[in-house]
Amino acid sequence: RSKENKENEARRPVRNLRFHDMGFFLFLTRAEKGIKLVQEGQYAQAVALFTEAIKCDPEDYRFLGNRSYCFYCLKQYPQALADADRAIQLAPDWPMGHFRQGSALMGMKRYGEAERAMEQVLRLDTDCKEAMGDLHNCRVLQLMEHGFEKGQSVLLLEKYSTVPAVLAACSDVVRAGGHDQSVAQPGSPCRSLWVGNVTTELTENHLRELFKVCGDIESIRVLHERFCAFVNFKSTDMAAHAMEKLNGYCIQNTRLVVRYPDRRPQRVTCTPLKTCPPVTQEAGPAAGPRRRGPVNGDECYFWRTTGCHFGNNCRYKHIPDQKGKDKKP
């Protein structure tokens, strides 16, 4: 059965309402309209109707579950969690209440708590495929918060099943001084850190002020065109402390990803000289190696070629008459 069908199961007799009372008919009408609005994707309107239904019968946990689902779809996760918690209080053995709780916690990025909620769903309903999928996602996201890549997280969970087991395996490898590629931390411990999700609003000064609390910094290199930066500390311990403390840190409306840089050797493919096209003077700035910096002094290379996505935040000049001038046909 789908989640919607589970939510719309036949309800218990409504307490404190008499069949001949007109309020009873209004109550049923609001509930049915709310369910229809959910099916149509009109979640805000459905919230209003389920709220009226809850006022008529505050102990009907199914209406709380339905409203929690609407809040979740509206990305109002704290409200979704509050309704789910109340539904669980009223019906501790109702699987959908725990599922709604887990979904809200995932929306709030509280993945460890969401994992426990999904585990409870599966204790009560072992065949709930939605909970199985979300449980796996919770575990993957937790490992990614520890700095693992998504694909690496999936492989590790296939081997060790749970997040604590993965982390314990990593610790065992480190203590033993061995090397197991399947459980090694991303990159190798060193004094340098790779910082992802670096937007144009984040400057070198922002990063320096943030990271200096973890130790002495040797240098910082910001690569806005790649949305990342490299922070180099004076010791590996300082870098490890910064990664543990600042991975997932929110600043300037972005959530940083902090990990050791990849140490993969780059492949260099040698092309036979006879296949190389001749470099002519007419080829202009687009010929030769790809450029990333300014041209003609302080003009933006991308503004003159393919277009600059930094817009007004670009550090180089955008001359209107030069837009796309060097773009290849």
C-alpha positions as CSV (number, residue, x, y, z in Angstrom):
1,R,0.0,0.0,0.0
2,S,1.2,3.5,-0.7
3,K,1.8,6.1,2.0
4,E,-1.4,8.0,0.9
5,N,-3.5,4.9,1.2
6,K,-2.2,4.2,4.6
7,E,-3.1,7.7,5.8
8,N,-6.6,7.5,4.4
9,E,-7.6,4.2,6.1
10,A,-11.0,4.1,7.7
11,R,-11.0,6.2,10.9
12,R,-12.1,5.3,14.4
13,P,-15.6,6.5,15.5
14,V,-15.4,10.1,16.4
15,R,-15.7,10.8,20.1
16,N,-17.8,13.5,21.7
17,L,-19.9,13.9,18.5
18,R,-23.4,12.7,18.0
19,F,-24.5,11.5,14.6
20,H,-27.5,13.9,14.5
21,D,-25.3,16.9,15.4
22,M,-24.7,19.1,12.3
23,G,-21.1,19.6,13.6
24,F,-20.5,15.9,12.8
25,F,-21.2,16.4,9.1
26,L,-19.1,19.5,8.9
27,F,-16.3,17.5,10.6
28,L,-16.5,14.8,8.0
29,T,-16.7,17.2,5.1
30,R,-13.6,19.1,6.2
31,A,-11.7,15.8,6.6
32,E,-12.7,14.5,3.2
33,K,-11.9,17.8,1.5
34,G,-8.5,17.9,3.2
35,I,-7.6,14.5,1.9
36,K,-8.7,15.5,-1.6
37,L,-6.6,18.7,-1.4
38,V,-3.6,16.6,-0.4
39,Q,-4.1,14.4,-3.5
40,E,-4.2,17.5,-5.6
41,G,-1.0,18.9,-4.0
42,Q,-2.7,21.9,-2.4
43,Y,-1.0,21.4,1.0
44,A,-1.5,24.9,2.5
45,Q,-5.3,24.6,2.0
46,A,-5.3,21.1,3.3
47,V,-3.5,22.3,6.5
48,A,-6.4,24.6,7.3
49,L,-9.0,21.9,6.9
50,F,-7.0,19.3,8.9
51,T,-6.6,22.0,11.6
52,E,-10.4,22.3,11.8
53,A,-10.8,18.6,11.9
54,I,-8.2,18.3,14.8
55,K,-10.2,20.9,16.7
56,C,-13.2,18.7,16.4
57,D,-11.4,15.6,17.6
58,P,-7.9,16.4,19.1
59,E,-7.2,12.8,19.8
60,D,-7.5,11.5,16.2
61,Y,-3.9,10.8,15.5
62,R,-4.5,10.2,11.8
63,F,-5.4,13.9,11.2
64,L,-2.2,14.9,12.9
65,G,-0.3,12.5,10.6
66,N,-2.0,14.0,7.6
67,R,-1.2,17.6,8.7
68,S,2.4,16.6,9.4
69,Y,2.7,15.3,5.9
70,C,1.3,18.6,4.5
71,F,3.8,20.6,6.6
72,Y,6.6,18.4,5.4
73,C,5.6,19.0,1.7
74,L,5.6,22.8,2.5
75,K,9.1,22.4,4.0
76,Q,7.8,23.5,7.4
77,Y,9.7,20.8,9.2
78,P,9.4,21.9,12.8
79,Q,5.6,22.0,12.5
80,A,5.7,18.6,10.8
81,L,7.8,17.2,13.6
82,A,5.5,18.6,16.3
83,D,2.4,17.0,14.7
84,A,4.3,13.7,14.3
85,D,5.4,13.7,17.9
86,R,1.8,14.3,19.1
87,A,0.5,11.5,16.9
88,I,3.1,9.1,18.4
89,Q,2.0,10.1,21.9
90,L,-1.6,9.2,21.0
91,A,-0.7,6.1,19.1
92,P,2.8,4.7,19.9
93,D,2.2,1.7,17.7
94,W,1.1,3.5,14.6
95,P,4.0,3.1,12.0
96,M,3.0,6.2,10.0
97,G,3.5,8.5,13.0
98,H,7.1,7.4,13.3
99,F,7.6,7.7,9.5
100,R,6.3,11.3,9.6
101,Q,8.6,11.9,12.5
102,G,11.6,10.6,10.6
103,S,10.7,12.5,7.5
104,A,10.5,15.8,9.4
105,L,13.9,15.1,11.1
106,M,15.5,14.4,7.7
107,G,14.2,17.7,6.5
108,M,15.8,19.3,9.6
109,K,19.1,17.5,8.8
110,R,19.0,15.6,12.1
111,Y,19.9,12.4,10.4
112,G,20.9,10.3,13.4
113,E,17.4,10.9,15.0
114,A,15.7,10.3,11.7
115,E,17.5,6.9,11.4
116,R,16.2,5.8,14.8
117,A,12.6,6.9,13.7
118,M,12.8,4.9,10.5
119,E,14.1,1.8,12.4
120,Q,11.1,2.1,14.7
121,V,8.8,2.2,11.6
122,L,10.4,-1.1,10.4
123,R,9.9,-2.7,13.8
124,L,6.2,-2.0,13.5
125,D,5.9,-2.6,9.7
126,T,8.6,-4.8,8.4
127,D,7.4,-4.3,4.8
128,C,7.5,-0.5,4.6
129,K,9.7,0.1,1.5
130,E,9.6,3.8,2.0
131,A,11.1,3.5,5.4
132,M,13.8,1.1,4.1
133,G,14.8,3.6,1.5
134,D,14.9,6.6,3.9
135,L,16.8,4.6,6.5
136,H,19.5,3.9,4.0
137,N,19.5,7.6,3.0
138,C,19.9,8.7,6.6
139,R,23.0,6.5,7.0
140,V,24.5,7.7,3.7
141,L,24.0,11.3,4.7
142,Q,25.5,10.8,8.1
143,L,28.7,9.3,6.6
144,M,28.8,12.3,4.1
145,E,28.7,14.6,7.1
146,H,31.9,12.8,8.3
147,G,33.5,13.7,5.0
148,F,33.0,10.5,2.9
149,E,31.9,10.8,-0.7
150,K,28.4,9.5,-1.5
151,G,29.5,6.6,-3.6
152,Q,32.1,5.6,-0.9
153,S,29.4,5.8,1.8
154,V,27.1,3.4,-0.2
155,L,29.9,0.9,-0.6
156,L,30.9,1.1,3.1
157,L,27.3,0.5,4.2
158,E,27.1,-2.5,2.0
159,K,30.1,-3.9,3.8
160,Y,29.4,-2.8,7.4
161,S,25.6,-2.1,7.4
162,T,25.6,0.7,10.0
163,V,27.3,4.1,10.6
164,P,28.9,3.1,13.9
165,A,30.3,0.0,12.3
166,V,31.9,2.0,9.4
167,L,33.4,4.5,11.8
168,A,34.7,1.8,14.0
169,A,36.3,0.1,11.0
170,C,38.0,3.3,10.1
171,S,39.4,3.7,13.6
172,D,40.7,0.1,13.7
173,V,42.6,0.7,10.5
174,V,44.1,3.9,11.8
175,R,45.1,2.3,15.1
176,A,46.6,-0.7,13.4
177,G,48.6,1.5,11.1
178,G,47.3,-0.4,8.1
179,H,45.6,0.7,4.9
180,D,42.3,-0.5,3.7
181,Q,41.1,1.5,0.7
182,S,37.4,0.6,1.4
183,V,37.5,2.2,4.9
184,A,40.1,4.9,4.5
185,Q,39.0,8.4,5.3
186,P,38.6,10.7,2.2
187,G,42.1,11.9,1.3
188,S,45.0,11.4,3.6
189,P,45.6,13.2,6.9
190,C,47.7,16.3,6.2
191,R,48.0,20.0,7.0
192,S,45.8,21.0,4.1
193,L,42.0,21.0,3.9
194,W,39.6,21.2,1.0
195,V,36.6,23.4,1.6
196,G,33.5,23.0,-0.6
197,N,30.4,25.1,-1.3
198,V,32.4,28.3,-1.3
199,T,30.2,30.8,-2.9
200,T,31.1,34.3,-4.2
201,E,29.8,35.8,-1.0
202,L,32.5,34.0,1.0
203,T,35.8,35.8,0.9
204,E,39.3,34.8,2.1
205,N,38.8,37.0,5.1
206,H,35.6,35.1,6.0
207,L,37.4,31.8,5.8
208,R,40.5,33.0,7.7
209,E,38.3,34.3,10.6
210,L,36.4,31.1,10.7
211,F,39.4,28.6,10.5
212,K,41.9,30.5,12.6
213,V,40.2,29.5,15.8
214,C,41.3,25.9,15.1
215,G,45.0,26.7,14.7
216,D,47.7,28.7,12.9
217,I,47.1,29.1,9.2
218,E,49.9,29.2,6.7
219,S,47.9,30.1,3.7
220,I,44.4,30.2,2.1
221,R,43.6,29.8,-1.6
222,V,40.1,30.6,-2.7
223,L,38.9,29.3,-6.1
224,H,35.5,30.9,-6.7
225,E,35.2,29.5,-10.2
226,R,35.3,26.0,-8.7
227,F,33.3,26.9,-5.6
228,C,36.0,25.7,-3.3
229,A,39.0,26.7,-1.3
230,F,42.2,25.2,0.3
231,V,43.2,26.1,3.8
232,N,46.7,25.1,4.9
233,F,47.5,24.8,8.6
234,K,50.9,24.5,10.3
235,S,50.2,21.1,11.6
236,T,48.1,18.0,10.8
237,D,46.5,18.2,14.3
238,M,45.2,21.7,13.6
239,A,43.8,20.6,10.3
240,A,42.1,17.5,11.8
241,H,40.5,19.7,14.5
242,A,39.2,22.2,11.9
243,M,37.7,19.4,9.8
244,E,35.9,17.9,12.8
245,K,34.6,21.2,14.0
246,L,33.7,23.0,10.8
247,N,32.5,20.3,8.4
248,G,28.8,21.2,7.9
249,Y,29.2,24.7,9.4
250,C,26.8,27.3,8.0
251,I,28.1,30.7,7.0
252,Q,26.9,33.3,4.5
253,N,23.9,31.2,3.6
254,T,26.0,28.2,2.6
255,R,26.9,24.9,4.3
256,L,30.6,24.1,4.1
257,V,32.0,20.7,3.3
258,V,35.4,20.3,4.9
259,R,37.7,17.3,4.2
260,Y,41.2,16.3,3.3
261,P,42.0,17.0,-0.4
262,D,42.1,14.1,-2.8
263,R,45.5,12.8,-3.5
264,R,44.7,11.2,-6.8
265,P,47.5,11.5,-9.4
266,Q,46.3,13.3,-12.6
267,R,46.6,11.4,-15.8
268,V,48.4,13.2,-18.5
269,T,47.7,11.9,-22.0
270,C,50.4,12.6,-24.6
271,T,49.0,13.4,-28.0
272,P,51.1,12.7,-31.0
273,L,52.4,15.9,-32.6
274,K,51.0,15.1,-36.0
275,T,47.4,15.2,-34.6
276,C,47.8,18.5,-32.9
277,P,46.0,21.3,-34.7
278,P,48.3,24.2,-35.6
279,V,48.0,27.3,-33.5
280,T,47.4,30.2,-35.7
281,Q,47.6,33.9,-34.8
282,E,44.0,34.3,-35.9
283,A,42.7,31.9,-33.3
284,G,42.8,34.7,-30.8
285,P,42.5,34.4,-27.0
286,A,40.4,31.2,-27.2
287,A,43.3,29.2,-28.6
288,G,45.8,27.3,-26.5
289,P,45.3,26.4,-22.8
290,R,42.1,27.3,-21.2
291,R,42.3,30.6,-19.3
292,R,40.6,31.4,-16.1
293,G,42.0,34.8,-15.1
294,P,41.7,38.3,-16.5
295,V,42.5,39.3,-20.1
296,N,43.7,42.6,-21.4
297,G,44.7,43.6,-17.9
298,D,41.6,43.3,-15.8
299,E,38.8,42.2,-18.2
300,C,36.8,39.0,-17.4
301,Y,37.8,36.2,-19.7
302,F,34.4,34.5,-19.4
303,W,32.5,37.7,-20.1
304,R,34.3,37.9,-23.4
305,T,33.7,34.2,-24.2
306,T,31.1,31.8,-22.9
307,G,29.5,34.2,-20.3
308,C,30.3,34.8,-16.6
309,H,28.0,33.3,-14.0
310,F,29.3,35.6,-11.2
311,G,27.4,38.6,-12.7
312,N,27.9,41.8,-10.7
313,N,30.0,39.8,-8.1
314,C,32.8,39.1,-10.5
315,R,36.1,40.5,-9.5
316,Y,37.0,41.5,-13.1
317,K,35.6,44.0,-15.5
318,H,32.5,43.4,-17.6
319,I,32.6,45.8,-20.5
320,P,29.2,45.8,-22.3
321,D,30.6,46.1,-25.8
322,Q,33.0,43.2,-25.2
323,K,30.4,40.7,-24.1
324,G,30.9,37.4,-26.1
325,K,33.4,39.0,-28.4
326,D,35.8,36.2,-28.2
327,K,33.2,33.4,-28.2
328,K,33.9,30.7,-30.7
329,P,31.1,30.3,-33.4
